[in-house]
């Protein structure tokens, strides 16, 4: 199994692997170009997004600056708006449904590191960069979701349809459809 296959399967993997580093450099070079474009240059923005992302639906809007690990593991539905200063660590799939509003400064993490330092600093896997041992889980966001500014979504969470996440929330567990949630860690406030 390659390190990329391990990464996407949620197994411990070496993120310093040459194949992964090649994808990482490509994604970060593209996002650097995207972030430096004139805001009115829509044709070039869309061209870069098509090369960067796994897929994007119609009417996708991403306001620079935007930051990714790879880019190619991000899948966006139709009518998605991602505001400035968002960070998507897409070491596994980040899937966002239709009509999603992602406010400024939202961070979506699919990657974590082992709790035990002995595993995190495993020199037998990578002698050059021994702390790069990681593990991932996908993040899925449903349709018609609004995620408030400064929120953080942790690896493995699923957010159902029609959910509102309050500003500054830390989402540590999945949220069913049709509820607002906020807090650190987030809590469901009421049924809609």
PDB file of N, CA and C in Angstrom, residues 130-180:
ATOM      1  N   UNK A 130      11.121  12.862  11.142  1.00  0.00           N
ATOM      2  CA  UNK A 130      10.524  11.830  11.985  1.00  0.00           C
ATOM      3  C   UNK A 130       9.194  12.187  12.646  1.00  0.00           C
ATOM      4  N   UNK A 131       8.796  13.458  12.689  1.00  0.00           N
ATOM      5  CA  UNK A 131       7.550  13.796  13.353  1.00  0.00           C
ATOM      6  C   UNK A 131       6.378  13.923  12.370  1.00  0.00           C
ATOM      7  N   UNK A 132       6.578  13.501  11.143  1.00  0.00           N
ATOM      8  CA  UNK A 132       5.570  13.678  10.110  1.00  0.00           C
ATOM      9  C   UNK A 132       4.587  12.513  10.008  1.00  0.00           C
ATOM     10  N   UNK A 133       4.509  11.683  11.032  1.00  0.00           N
ATOM     11  CA  UNK A 133       3.577  10.562  10.988  1.00  0.00           C
ATOM     12  C   UNK A 133       2.188  11.099  11.306  1.00  0.00           C
ATOM     13  N   UNK A 134       1.234  10.797  10.449  1.00  0.00           N
ATOM     14  CA  UNK A 134      -0.102  11.377  10.567  1.00  0.00           C
ATOM     15  C   UNK A 134      -1.170  10.326  10.347  1.00  0.00           C
ATOM     16  N   UNK A 135      -2.405  10.715  10.643  1.00  0.00           N
ATOM     17  CA  UNK A 135      -3.577   9.877  10.438  1.00  0.00           C
ATOM     18  C   UNK A 135      -4.711  10.806  10.015  1.00  0.00           C
ATOM     19  N   UNK A 136      -5.626  10.306   9.186  1.00  0.00           N
ATOM     20  CA  UNK A 136      -6.674  11.181   8.653  1.00  0.00           C
ATOM     21  C   UNK A 136      -8.066  10.568   8.804  1.00  0.00           C
ATOM     22  N   UNK A 137      -9.059  11.430   8.645  1.00  0.00           N
ATOM     23  CA  UNK A 137     -10.457  11.012   8.533  1.00  0.00           C
ATOM     24  C   UNK A 137     -11.175  12.086   7.712  1.00  0.00           C
ATOM     25  N   UNK A 138     -12.064  11.705   6.819  1.00  0.00           N
ATOM     26  CA  UNK A 138     -12.739  12.674   5.956  1.00  0.00           C
ATOM     27  C   UNK A 138     -13.688  13.574   6.741  1.00  0.00           C
ATOM     28  N   UNK A 139     -13.973  14.728   6.168  1.00  0.00           N
ATOM     29  CA  UNK A 139     -14.984  15.646   6.697  1.00  0.00           C
ATOM     30  C   UNK A 139     -16.045  15.817   5.617  1.00  0.00           C
ATOM     31  N   UNK A 140     -17.309  15.651   6.009  1.00  0.00           N
ATOM     32  CA  UNK A 140     -18.429  15.779   5.073  1.00  0.00           C
ATOM     33  C   UNK A 140     -19.387  16.845   5.589  1.00  0.00           C
ATOM     34  N   UNK A 141     -19.750  17.754   4.696  1.00  0.00           N
ATOM     35  CA  UNK A 141     -20.667  18.836   5.023  1.00  0.00           C
ATOM     36  C   UNK A 141     -21.840  18.743   4.050  1.00  0.00           C
ATOM     37  N   UNK A 142     -23.058  18.728   4.586  1.00  0.00           N
ATOM     38  CA  UNK A 142     -24.253  18.546   3.765  1.00  0.00           C
ATOM     39  C   UNK A 142     -24.652  19.779   2.983  1.00  0.00           C
ATOM     40  N   UNK A 143     -25.869  19.746   2.472  1.00  0.00           N
ATOM     41  CA  UNK A 143     -26.437  20.843   1.691  1.00  0.00           C
ATOM     42  C   UNK A 143     -27.003  21.922   2.614  1.00  0.00           C
ATOM     43  N   UNK A 144     -26.972  23.165   2.139  1.00  0.00           N
ATOM     44  CA  UNK A 144     -27.597  24.294   2.830  1.00  0.00           C
ATOM     45  C   UNK A 144     -27.015  24.526   4.219  1.00  0.00           C
ATOM     46  N   UNK A 145     -25.723  24.343   4.359  1.00  0.00           N
ATOM     47  CA  UNK A 145     -25.048  24.506   5.647  1.00  0.00           C
ATOM     48  C   UNK A 145     -24.368  25.870   5.686  1.00  0.00           C
ATOM     49  N   UNK A 146     -24.445  26.509   6.849  1.00  0.00           N
ATOM     50  CA  UNK A 146     -23.736  27.753   7.088  1.00  0.00           C
ATOM     51  C   UNK A 146     -22.801  27.535   8.260  1.00  0.00           C
ATOM     52  N   UNK A 147     -21.506  27.744   8.042  1.00  0.00           N
ATOM     53  CA  UNK A 147     -20.511  27.592   9.096  1.00  0.00           C
ATOM     54  C   UNK A 147     -19.974  28.979   9.424  1.00  0.00           C
ATOM     55  N   UNK A 148     -20.206  29.409  10.674  1.00  0.00           N
ATOM     56  CA  UNK A 148     -19.832  30.746  11.106  1.00  0.00           C
ATOM     57  C   UNK A 148     -18.332  30.952  11.189  1.00  0.00           C
ATOM     58  N   UNK A 149     -17.931  32.202  11.098  1.00  0.00           N
ATOM     59  CA  UNK A 149     -16.536  32.599  11.082  1.00  0.00           C
ATOM     60  C   UNK A 149     -15.721  32.062  12.247  1.00  0.00           C
ATOM     61  N   UNK A 150     -14.496  31.679  11.948  1.00  0.00           N
ATOM     62  CA  UNK A 150     -13.567  31.219  12.959  1.00  0.00           C
ATOM     63  C   UNK A 150     -13.854  29.843  13.513  1.00  0.00           C
ATOM     64  N   UNK A 151     -14.790  29.133  12.926  1.00  0.00           N
ATOM     65  CA  UNK A 151     -15.100  27.781  13.401  1.00  0.00           C
ATOM     66  C   UNK A 151     -14.027  26.802  12.954  1.00  0.00           C
ATOM     67  N   UNK A 152     -13.894  25.710  13.712  1.00  0.00           N
ATOM     68  CA  UNK A 152     -12.934  24.662  13.399  1.00  0.00           C
ATOM     69  C   UNK A 152     -13.665  23.334  13.367  1.00  0.00           C
ATOM     70  N   UNK A 153     -13.511  22.591  12.269  1.00  0.00           N
ATOM     71  CA  UNK A 153     -14.090  21.254  12.131  1.00  0.00           C
ATOM     72  C   UNK A 153     -12.951  20.243  12.198  1.00  0.00           C
ATOM     73  N   UNK A 154     -13.073  19.279  13.109  1.00  0.00           N
ATOM     74  CA  UNK A 154     -12.014  18.297  13.319  1.00  0.00           C
ATOM     75  C   UNK A 154     -12.189  17.065  12.429  1.00  0.00           C
ATOM     76  N   UNK A 155     -11.137  16.266  12.269  1.00  0.00           N
ATOM     77  CA  UNK A 155     -11.194  15.100  11.391  1.00  0.00           C
ATOM     78  C   UNK A 155     -12.339  14.160  11.741  1.00  0.00           C
ATOM     79  N   UNK A 156     -13.005  13.673  10.685  1.00  0.00           N
ATOM     80  CA  UNK A 156     -14.022  12.645  10.842  1.00  0.00           C
ATOM     81  C   UNK A 156     -15.428  13.139  11.092  1.00  0.00           C
ATOM     82  N   UNK A 157     -15.645  14.453  11.185  1.00  0.00           N
ATOM     83  CA  UNK A 157     -17.003  14.923  11.450  1.00  0.00           C
ATOM     84  C   UNK A 157     -17.833  14.957  10.174  1.00  0.00           C
ATOM     85  N   UNK A 158     -19.111  14.703  10.350  1.00  0.00           N
ATOM     86  CA  UNK A 158     -20.100  14.864   9.286  1.00  0.00           C
ATOM     87  C   UNK A 158     -21.130  15.869   9.780  1.00  0.00           C
ATOM     88  N   UNK A 159     -21.429  16.842   8.941  1.00  0.00           N
ATOM     89  CA  UNK A 159     -22.434  17.846   9.265  1.00  0.00           C
ATOM     90  C   UNK A 159     -23.606  17.593   8.335  1.00  0.00           C
ATOM     91  N   UNK A 160     -24.791  17.382   8.899  1.00  0.00           N
ATOM     92  CA  UNK A 160     -25.976  17.091   8.102  1.00  0.00           C
ATOM     93  C   UNK A 160     -26.453  18.290   7.304  1.00  0.00           C
ATOM     94  N   UNK A 161     -27.557  18.113   6.600  1.00  0.00           N
ATOM     95  CA  UNK A 161     -28.153  19.181   5.797  1.00  0.00           C
ATOM     96  C   UNK A 161     -28.808  20.230   6.696  1.00  0.00           C
ATOM     97  N   UNK A 162     -28.847  21.462   6.196  1.00  0.00           N
ATOM     98  CA  UNK A 162     -29.586  22.558   6.829  1.00  0.00           C
ATOM     99  C   UNK A 162     -29.091  22.897   8.225  1.00  0.00           C
ATOM    100  N   UNK A 163     -27.806  22.699   8.481  1.00  0.00           N
ATOM    101  CA  UNK A 163     -27.214  22.975   9.793  1.00  0.00           C
ATOM    102  C   UNK A 163     -26.575  24.356   9.771  1.00  0.00           C
ATOM    103  N   UNK A 164     -26.685  25.070  10.894  1.00  0.00           N
ATOM    104  CA  UNK A 164     -25.962  26.317  11.110  1.00  0.00           C
ATOM    105  C   UNK A 164     -24.994  26.098  12.263  1.00  0.00           C
ATOM    106  N   UNK A 165     -23.713  26.387  12.009  1.00  0.00           N
ATOM    107  CA  UNK A 165     -22.676  26.297  13.035  1.00  0.00           C
ATOM    108  C   UNK A 165     -22.340  27.719  13.455  1.00  0.00           C
ATOM    109  N   UNK A 166     -22.511  28.033  14.742  1.00  0.00           N
ATOM    110  CA  UNK A 166     -22.259  29.382  15.231  1.00  0.00           C
ATOM    111  C   UNK A 166     -20.804  29.778  15.164  1.00  0.00           C
ATOM    112  N   UNK A 167     -20.576  31.056  15.085  1.00  0.00           N
ATOM    113  CA  UNK A 167     -19.239  31.630  15.003  1.00  0.00           C
ATOM    114  C   UNK A 167     -18.345  31.119  16.128  1.00  0.00           C
ATOM    115  N   UNK A 168     -17.122  30.755  15.782  1.00  0.00           N
ATOM    116  CA  UNK A 168     -16.128  30.354  16.765  1.00  0.00           C
ATOM    117  C   UNK A 168     -16.305  28.964  17.342  1.00  0.00           C
ATOM    118  N   UNK A 169     -17.167  28.154  16.752  1.00  0.00           N
ATOM    119  CA  UNK A 169     -17.411  26.804  17.275  1.00  0.00           C
ATOM    120  C   UNK A 169     -16.262  25.863  16.958  1.00  0.00           C
ATOM    121  N   UNK A 170     -16.072  24.884  17.825  1.00  0.00           N
ATOM    122  CA  UNK A 170     -15.126  23.801  17.574  1.00  0.00           C
ATOM    123  C   UNK A 170     -15.953  22.531  17.467  1.00  0.00           C
ATOM    124  N   UNK A 171     -16.033  21.977  16.262  1.00  0.00           N
ATOM    125  CA  UNK A 171     -16.878  20.821  15.994  1.00  0.00           C
ATOM    126  C   UNK A 171     -16.034  19.556  16.129  1.00  0.00           C
ATOM    127  N   UNK A 172     -16.279  18.822  17.212  1.00  0.00           N
ATOM    128  CA  UNK A 172     -15.494  17.630  17.519  1.00  0.00           C
ATOM    129  C   UNK A 172     -16.244  16.349  17.178  1.00  0.00           C
ATOM    130  N   UNK A 173     -17.579  16.443  16.999  1.00  0.00           N
ATOM    131  CA  UNK A 173     -18.406  15.269  16.703  1.00  0.00           C
ATOM    132  C   UNK A 173     -19.406  15.628  15.613  1.00  0.00           C
ATOM    133  N   UNK A 174     -19.913  14.609  14.940  1.00  0.00           N
ATOM    134  CA  UNK A 174     -20.856  14.822  13.851  1.00  0.00           C
ATOM    135  C   UNK A 174     -22.146  15.470  14.358  1.00  0.00           C
ATOM    136  N   UNK A 175     -22.817  16.183  13.441  1.00  0.00           N
ATOM    137  CA  UNK A 175     -24.053  16.892  13.753  1.00  0.00           C
ATOM    138  C   UNK A 175     -25.123  16.445  12.770  1.00  0.00           C
ATOM    139  N   UNK A 176     -26.266  16.013  13.294  1.00  0.00           N
ATOM    140  CA  UNK A 176     -27.367  15.576  12.433  1.00  0.00           C
ATOM    141  C   UNK A 176     -27.992  16.772  11.702  1.00  0.00           C
ATOM    142  N   UNK A 177     -28.829  16.496  10.741  1.00  0.00           N
ATOM    143  CA  UNK A 177     -29.463  17.536   9.932  1.00  0.00           C
ATOM    144  C   UNK A 177     -30.442  18.370  10.753  1.00  0.00           C
ATOM    145  N   UNK A 178     -30.665  19.585  10.269  1.00  0.00           N
ATOM    146  CA  UNK A 178     -31.732  20.473  10.735  1.00  0.00           C
ATOM    147  C   UNK A 178     -31.573  20.974  12.164  1.00  0.00           C
ATOM    148  N   UNK A 179     -30.332  21.248  12.582  1.00  0.00           N
ATOM    149  CA  UNK A 179     -30.120  21.818  13.915  1.00  0.00           C
ATOM    150  C   UNK A 179     -29.090  22.939  13.841  1.00  0.00           C
ATOM    151  N   UNK A 180     -29.232  23.961  14.708  1.00  0.00           N
ATOM    152  CA  UNK A 180     -28.137  24.915  14.887  1.00  0.00           C
ATOM    153  C   UNK A 180     -27.243  24.411  16.007  1.00  0.00           C
TER     154      UNK A 180
END
